[in-house]
Amino acid sequence: MSRVPRFRISEDSALPGAALEAWRRDGLLVIEGFVPPGDCDALRQSADQLVDAFDPSEVATVFSTHSHEHAASEYFETSGDKVRFFFEENVLDDRGLLTRPKAVSINKMGHAMHDLVPAFQEFSYHPRLVALAEFLGFDDALVIQSMLIFKQPGIGGEVTWHQDGTFLLTEPQSVTGFWFALEDADLSNGCLWVLPGEHHKGLRQRFRRVGGMLQIEDLGAAEPFDLRRKVPLEVPQGTLVVLHGR
Ligand SMILES: O=C(O)CCC(=O)C(=O)O
């Protein structure tokens, strides 16, 4: 198993040159201690308040007027400028009603907390992130989507191997993921797994609308993921993992 290097920012938000080399070589950059514990906790507290205020019957209304597949697709597709809640598989019945308490049914929240919720806005546009985007050489970086991923105990589908560029395709391909550990993440609670260097092989799939429905389309050329090199990324709270879109 290859070892993924870890870095820390200095007090003035700087990183060593070796971090840039790692980013280019591996297509990922692990920065421990990037977010102070208090900022992680504040974000989780804000998320808890959003969950408390969320009325799951809003989802049932969407689901009651469409087929399940159509409703799920529309609910997802129109969430880019909203704060919506997405459930784990098999927690909604045929009418879109929850079969267990909402707080332990949510898979993720998305996709515009960075523009709509003050604590997320402060977190997402923090000067240390601006400094990092400059360090990585991003030109005119924009925050286009935010997600908070819950890892519910005892329930939940696997997040399969993917490239974020499949879902957020731009010309030229430029999407970059900033994944923050809001609590310690390890093998027992659903840490990330990564394939260092795999981004050199190009984008494999694209998410697009076919016949009114979103589908995955193979882009052809690229070879399959080399899963022999997969690495679990166990990281402490406050770690940032920057992920190349390919
Ligand atoms: O489940 C996770 O933490 C990773 C999610 C992810 O890879 C993604 O949303 O693109």
mmCIF file of C-alpha atoms and ligand atoms in Angstrom:
data_model
loop_
_atom_site.group_PDB
_atom_site.id
_atom_site.type_symbol
_atom_site.label_atom_id
_atom_site.label_comp_id
_atom_site.label_asym_id
_atom_site.label_seq_id
_atom_site.Cartn_x
_atom_site.Cartn_y
_atom_site.Cartn_z
ATOM 1 C CA MET A 1 0.000 0.000 0.000
ATOM 2 C CA SER A 2 1.499 3.340 -0.950
ATOM 3 C CA ARG A 3 1.794 5.966 1.733
ATOM 4 C CA VAL A 4 -0.022 9.242 1.137
ATOM 5 C CA PRO A 5 2.033 12.216 2.392
ATOM 6 C CA ARG A 6 0.460 14.596 4.869
ATOM 7 C CA PHE A 7 1.138 18.289 5.225
ATOM 8 C CA ARG A 8 0.256 21.155 7.575
ATOM 9 C CA ILE A 9 -0.178 24.853 6.843
ATOM 10 C CA SER A 10 2.029 27.386 8.629
ATOM 11 C CA GLU A 11 0.568 30.237 10.672
ATOM 12 C CA ASP A 12 0.379 32.431 7.573
ATOM 13 C CA SER A 13 -1.487 29.655 5.660
ATOM 14 C CA ALA A 14 1.576 28.643 3.580
ATOM 15 C CA LEU A 15 2.449 25.100 2.464
ATOM 16 C CA PRO A 16 5.861 23.660 1.540
ATOM 17 C CA GLY A 17 6.767 23.175 -2.154
ATOM 18 C CA ALA A 18 6.598 19.390 -1.596
ATOM 19 C CA ALA A 19 2.816 19.778 -1.196
ATOM 20 C CA LEU A 20 2.546 21.096 -4.736
ATOM 21 C CA GLU A 21 4.639 18.181 -6.012
ATOM 22 C CA ALA A 22 2.376 15.713 -4.152
ATOM 23 C CA TRP A 23 -0.733 17.385 -5.568
ATOM 24 C CA ARG A 24 0.545 17.106 -9.142
ATOM 25 C CA ARG A 25 1.829 13.554 -8.687
ATOM 26 C CA ASP A 26 -1.051 12.035 -6.678
ATOM 27 C CA GLY A 27 -4.036 14.208 -7.634
ATOM 28 C CA LEU A 28 -4.739 14.540 -3.939
ATOM 29 C CA LEU A 29 -3.391 16.600 -1.089
ATOM 30 C CA VAL A 30 -3.868 15.826 2.587
ATOM 31 C CA ILE A 31 -3.531 18.794 4.959
ATOM 32 C CA GLU A 32 -3.919 17.943 8.623
ATOM 33 C CA GLY A 33 -5.047 20.631 11.088
ATOM 34 C CA PHE A 34 -6.357 22.813 8.245
ATOM 35 C CA VAL A 35 -9.596 23.678 10.063
ATOM 36 C CA PRO A 36 -9.501 24.444 13.818
ATOM 37 C CA PRO A 37 -11.652 22.042 15.905
ATOM 38 C CA GLY A 38 -13.990 24.897 16.958
ATOM 39 C CA ASP A 39 -14.808 25.677 13.304
ATOM 40 C CA CYS A 40 -15.596 21.992 12.622
ATOM 41 C CA ASP A 41 -17.868 21.879 15.646
ATOM 42 C CA ALA A 42 -19.640 25.120 14.647
ATOM 43 C CA LEU A 43 -20.397 23.679 11.222
ATOM 44 C CA ARG A 44 -21.768 20.460 12.708
ATOM 45 C CA GLN A 45 -23.916 22.471 15.093
ATOM 46 C CA SER A 46 -25.347 24.450 12.183
ATOM 47 C CA ALA A 47 -25.999 21.172 10.317
ATOM 48 C CA ASP A 48 -27.793 19.767 13.371
ATOM 49 C CA GLN A 49 -30.037 22.852 13.460
ATOM 50 C CA LEU A 50 -30.876 22.409 9.769
ATOM 51 C CA VAL A 51 -31.743 18.756 10.357
ATOM 52 C CA ASP A 52 -33.938 19.685 13.338
ATOM 53 C CA ALA A 53 -35.802 22.292 11.267
ATOM 54 C CA PHE A 54 -36.228 20.013 8.249
ATOM 55 C CA ASP A 55 -39.712 18.637 7.717
ATOM 56 C CA PRO A 56 -39.463 15.287 5.865
ATOM 57 C CA SER A 57 -43.063 15.638 4.659
ATOM 58 C CA GLU A 58 -41.674 18.149 2.064
ATOM 59 C CA VAL A 59 -40.015 15.177 0.425
ATOM 60 C CA ALA A 60 -43.147 13.050 0.689
ATOM 61 C CA THR A 61 -45.029 15.783 -1.231
ATOM 62 C CA VAL A 62 -42.546 15.616 -4.126
ATOM 63 C CA PHE A 63 -42.714 11.835 -4.132
ATOM 64 C CA SER A 64 -46.501 11.677 -3.989
ATOM 65 C CA THR A 65 -46.961 13.367 -7.383
ATOM 66 C CA HIS A 66 -44.395 11.423 -9.460
ATOM 67 C CA SER A 67 -43.016 7.927 -9.908
ATOM 68 C CA HIS A 68 -40.321 7.193 -7.333
ATOM 69 C CA GLU A 69 -37.498 7.315 -9.882
ATOM 70 C CA HIS A 70 -38.720 10.532 -11.504
ATOM 71 C CA ALA A 71 -39.299 12.187 -8.135
ATOM 72 C CA ALA A 72 -35.842 11.257 -6.869
ATOM 73 C CA SER A 73 -34.262 12.554 -10.059
ATOM 74 C CA GLU A 74 -36.177 15.853 -10.017
ATOM 75 C CA TYR A 75 -35.554 16.399 -6.303
ATOM 76 C CA PHE A 76 -31.825 15.946 -6.945
ATOM 77 C CA GLU A 77 -31.610 17.928 -10.190
ATOM 78 C CA THR A 78 -33.306 21.029 -8.791
ATOM 79 C CA SER A 79 -31.214 21.108 -5.588
ATOM 80 C CA GLY A 80 -28.272 23.174 -6.915
ATOM 81 C CA ASP A 81 -29.481 26.415 -5.335
ATOM 82 C CA LYS A 82 -31.200 24.938 -2.278
ATOM 83 C CA VAL A 83 -30.559 23.151 0.988
ATOM 84 C CA ARG A 84 -32.066 19.704 0.591
ATOM 85 C CA PHE A 85 -31.753 16.411 2.390
ATOM 86 C CA PHE A 86 -31.038 13.134 0.620
ATOM 87 C CA PHE A 87 -31.841 9.882 2.323
ATOM 88 C CA GLU A 88 -30.093 6.571 2.601
ATOM 89 C CA GLU A 89 -31.462 3.811 0.363
ATOM 90 C CA ASN A 90 -34.535 1.956 1.609
ATOM 91 C CA VAL A 91 -35.622 4.436 4.301
ATOM 92 C CA LEU A 92 -38.562 5.825 2.270
ATOM 93 C CA ASP A 93 -41.706 3.840 1.635
ATOM 94 C CA ASP A 94 -43.688 3.970 -1.630
ATOM 95 C CA ARG A 95 -45.315 7.255 -0.649
ATOM 96 C CA GLY A 96 -41.978 8.892 0.197
ATOM 97 C CA LEU A 97 -42.540 8.612 3.956
ATOM 98 C CA LEU A 98 -39.661 7.827 6.284
ATOM 99 C CA THR A 99 -39.623 4.433 7.930
ATOM 100 C CA ARG A 100 -37.147 5.493 10.666
ATOM 101 C CA PRO A 101 -36.264 8.765 12.489
ATOM 102 C CA LYS A 102 -34.986 11.481 10.110
ATOM 103 C CA ALA A 103 -31.743 12.153 12.003
ATOM 104 C CA VAL A 104 -30.545 8.591 11.330
ATOM 105 C CA SER A 105 -31.921 8.391 7.769
ATOM 106 C CA ILE A 106 -30.070 11.215 6.038
ATOM 107 C CA ASN A 107 -27.208 10.367 3.696
ATOM 108 C CA LYS A 108 -26.314 13.926 2.759
ATOM 109 C CA MET A 109 -27.356 17.554 2.727
ATOM 110 C CA GLY A 110 -26.770 19.728 -0.350
ATOM 111 C CA HIS A 111 -26.080 21.609 -2.508
ATOM 112 C CA ALA A 112 -25.982 25.360 -1.745
ATOM 113 C CA MET A 113 -25.259 25.705 1.969
ATOM 114 C CA HIS A 114 -22.178 27.761 1.040
ATOM 115 C CA ASP A 115 -24.468 30.524 -0.239
ATOM 116 C CA LEU A 116 -27.536 30.093 1.955
ATOM 117 C CA VAL A 117 -26.369 29.186 5.469
ATOM 118 C CA PRO A 118 -24.117 31.691 7.322
ATOM 119 C CA ALA A 119 -21.910 29.106 9.117
ATOM 120 C CA PHE A 120 -21.292 27.248 5.849
ATOM 121 C CA GLN A 121 -20.673 30.495 4.005
ATOM 122 C CA GLU A 122 -18.034 31.546 6.508
ATOM 123 C CA PHE A 123 -16.424 28.101 6.308
ATOM 124 C CA SER A 124 -16.471 27.891 2.507
ATOM 125 C CA TYR A 125 -15.071 31.328 1.726
ATOM 126 C CA HIS A 126 -12.497 31.400 4.539
ATOM 127 C CA PRO A 127 -9.255 33.266 3.690
ATOM 128 C CA ARG A 128 -7.177 30.104 4.309
ATOM 129 C CA LEU A 129 -9.078 28.422 1.449
ATOM 130 C CA VAL A 130 -8.500 31.409 -0.806
ATOM 131 C CA ALA A 131 -4.776 31.184 0.002
ATOM 132 C CA LEU A 132 -4.791 27.459 -0.785
ATOM 133 C CA ALA A 133 -6.572 27.964 -4.123
ATOM 134 C CA GLU A 134 -3.905 30.512 -5.050
ATOM 135 C CA PHE A 135 -1.115 28.159 -3.937
ATOM 136 C CA LEU A 136 -2.556 25.400 -6.158
ATOM 137 C CA GLY A 137 -2.605 27.834 -9.086
ATOM 138 C CA PHE A 138 -6.365 28.004 -9.545
ATOM 139 C CA ASP A 139 -7.442 30.838 -11.760
ATOM 140 C CA ASP A 140 -10.724 32.493 -10.758
ATOM 141 C CA ALA A 141 -11.858 29.713 -8.379
ATOM 142 C CA LEU A 142 -15.610 29.503 -7.666
ATOM 143 C CA VAL A 143 -17.464 27.561 -5.000
ATOM 144 C CA ILE A 144 -20.210 25.800 -6.919
ATOM 145 C CA GLN A 145 -21.523 23.111 -4.617
ATOM 146 C CA SER A 146 -21.456 22.134 -0.955
ATOM 147 C CA MET A 147 -22.416 18.840 0.626
ATOM 148 C CA LEU A 148 -22.410 17.535 4.144
ATOM 149 C CA ILE A 149 -22.123 13.755 4.118
ATOM 150 C CA PHE A 150 -23.445 11.850 7.119
ATOM 151 C CA LYS A 151 -22.127 8.374 7.810
ATOM 152 C CA GLN A 152 -25.050 6.788 9.604
ATOM 153 C CA PRO A 153 -24.222 3.847 11.864
ATOM 154 C CA GLY A 154 -25.578 0.492 10.706
ATOM 155 C CA ILE A 155 -27.143 1.739 7.468
ATOM 156 C CA GLY A 156 -26.080 3.210 4.139
ATOM 157 C CA GLY A 157 -24.940 2.256 0.676
ATOM 158 C CA GLU A 158 -21.313 2.131 -0.366
ATOM 159 C CA VAL A 159 -19.872 5.216 -2.111
ATOM 160 C CA THR A 160 -18.449 3.510 -5.191
ATOM 161 C CA TRP A 161 -15.191 4.468 -6.942
ATOM 162 C CA HIS A 162 -15.749 7.606 -8.990
ATOM 163 C CA GLN A 163 -14.208 10.791 -10.341
ATOM 164 C CA ASP A 164 -15.924 14.029 -9.320
ATOM 165 C CA GLY A 165 -15.565 15.331 -12.909
ATOM 166 C CA THR A 166 -18.146 12.722 -13.929
ATOM 167 C CA PHE A 167 -20.777 14.635 -11.991
ATOM 168 C CA LEU A 168 -19.506 18.202 -12.377
ATOM 169 C CA LEU A 169 -18.222 18.326 -15.910
ATOM 170 C CA THR A 170 -16.691 21.583 -17.141
ATOM 171 C CA GLU A 171 -14.750 22.524 -20.272
ATOM 172 C CA PRO A 172 -11.842 22.370 -19.654
ATOM 173 C CA GLN A 173 -12.178 19.889 -16.779
ATOM 174 C CA SER A 174 -11.406 21.878 -13.666
ATOM 175 C CA VAL A 175 -13.608 20.625 -10.826
ATOM 176 C CA THR A 176 -11.705 20.085 -7.569
ATOM 177 C CA GLY A 177 -13.131 18.593 -4.387
ATOM 178 C CA PHE A 178 -12.365 19.975 -0.924
ATOM 179 C CA TRP A 179 -13.291 17.242 1.548
ATOM 180 C CA PHE A 180 -13.148 18.179 5.242
ATOM 181 C CA ALA A 181 -13.137 15.754 8.140
ATOM 182 C CA LEU A 182 -15.556 17.404 10.590
ATOM 183 C CA GLU A 183 -14.765 14.587 13.013
ATOM 184 C CA ASP A 184 -12.055 11.921 13.118
ATOM 185 C CA ALA A 185 -12.554 9.619 10.108
ATOM 186 C CA ASP A 186 -11.301 6.040 10.182
ATOM 187 C CA LEU A 187 -12.129 2.595 8.833
ATOM 188 C CA SER A 188 -14.818 2.118 11.479
ATOM 189 C CA ASN A 189 -16.892 5.191 10.544
ATOM 190 C CA GLY A 190 -16.471 5.568 6.781
ATOM 191 C CA CYS A 191 -13.196 7.323 5.929
ATOM 192 C CA LEU A 192 -12.294 8.081 2.313
ATOM 193 C CA TRP A 193 -10.428 5.593 0.112
ATOM 194 C CA VAL A 194 -8.250 6.976 -2.667
ATOM 195 C CA LEU A 195 -6.217 5.890 -5.706
ATOM 196 C CA PRO A 196 -3.153 8.180 -5.802
ATOM 197 C CA GLY A 197 -2.012 9.100 -9.328
ATOM 198 C CA GLU A 198 -5.099 7.695 -11.045
ATOM 199 C CA HIS A 199 -6.047 11.183 -12.302
ATOM 200 C CA HIS A 200 -3.323 10.959 -14.959
ATOM 201 C CA LYS A 201 -5.452 8.426 -16.842
ATOM 202 C CA GLY A 202 -8.286 10.780 -17.779
ATOM 203 C CA LEU A 203 -12.022 11.014 -17.155
ATOM 204 C CA ARG A 204 -13.885 7.730 -17.583
ATOM 205 C CA GLN A 205 -17.558 8.594 -17.376
ATOM 206 C CA ARG A 206 -19.940 11.472 -17.697
ATOM 207 C CA PHE A 207 -23.299 12.078 -16.040
ATOM 208 C CA ARG A 208 -25.789 13.414 -18.587
ATOM 209 C CA ARG A 209 -29.427 13.633 -19.440
ATOM 210 C CA VAL A 210 -30.664 10.984 -21.844
ATOM 211 C CA GLY A 211 -34.368 10.876 -22.686
ATOM 212 C CA GLY A 212 -35.147 13.213 -19.797
ATOM 213 C CA MET A 213 -33.323 11.115 -17.186
ATOM 214 C CA LEU A 214 -29.813 11.512 -15.793
ATOM 215 C CA GLN A 215 -27.582 8.610 -16.766
ATOM 216 C CA ILE A 216 -23.943 7.635 -16.696
ATOM 217 C CA GLU A 217 -22.261 7.519 -20.100
ATOM 218 C CA ASP A 218 -18.898 5.812 -20.677
ATOM 219 C CA LEU A 219 -16.358 8.030 -22.357
ATOM 220 C CA GLY A 220 -14.573 5.052 -23.834
ATOM 221 C CA ALA A 221 -10.826 5.179 -23.836
ATOM 222 C CA ALA A 222 -9.677 5.084 -20.219
ATOM 223 C CA GLU A 223 -8.667 1.834 -18.544
ATOM 224 C CA PRO A 224 -10.507 0.597 -15.419
ATOM 225 C CA PHE A 225 -9.522 1.882 -11.964
ATOM 226 C CA ASP A 226 -6.437 0.073 -10.671
ATOM 227 C CA LEU A 227 -7.920 -1.027 -7.343
ATOM 228 C CA ARG A 228 -4.771 -2.899 -6.300
ATOM 229 C CA ARG A 229 -3.422 0.499 -5.243
ATOM 230 C CA LYS A 230 -6.390 1.615 -3.138
ATOM 231 C CA VAL A 231 -5.499 3.365 0.124
ATOM 232 C CA PRO A 232 -7.774 4.166 3.091
ATOM 233 C CA LEU A 233 -7.316 7.735 4.308
ATOM 234 C CA GLU A 234 -7.803 7.718 8.060
ATOM 235 C CA VAL A 235 -7.546 11.332 9.179
ATOM 236 C CA PRO A 236 -8.110 13.395 12.330
ATOM 237 C CA GLN A 237 -10.787 16.070 12.680
ATOM 238 C CA GLY A 238 -9.882 19.264 10.842
ATOM 239 C CA THR A 239 -8.057 17.524 7.978
ATOM 240 C CA LEU A 240 -8.672 18.784 4.453
ATOM 241 C CA VAL A 241 -8.279 16.374 1.542
ATOM 242 C CA VAL A 242 -8.096 18.143 -1.819
ATOM 243 C CA LEU A 243 -9.284 15.834 -4.605
ATOM 244 C CA HIS A 244 -8.549 16.169 -8.297
ATOM 245 C CA GLY A 245 -11.706 15.994 -10.423
ATOM 246 C CA ARG A 246 -10.294 13.068 -12.401
HETATM 247 O O1 LIG B 1 -18.522 9.651 1.233
HETATM 248 C C1 LIG B 1 -17.582 10.408 1.158
HETATM 249 O O2 LIG B 1 -17.048 10.906 2.141
HETATM 250 C C2 LIG B 1 -17.044 10.785 -0.203
HETATM 251 C C3 LIG B 1 -18.078 11.342 -1.068
HETATM 252 C C4 LIG B 1 -17.559 11.637 -2.411
HETATM 253 O O3 LIG B 1 -16.602 11.096 -2.857
HETATM 254 C C5 LIG B 1 -18.254 12.592 -3.236
HETATM 255 O O4 LIG B 1 -19.275 13.111 -2.806
HETATM 256 O O5 LIG B 1 -17.775 12.862 -4.360
#
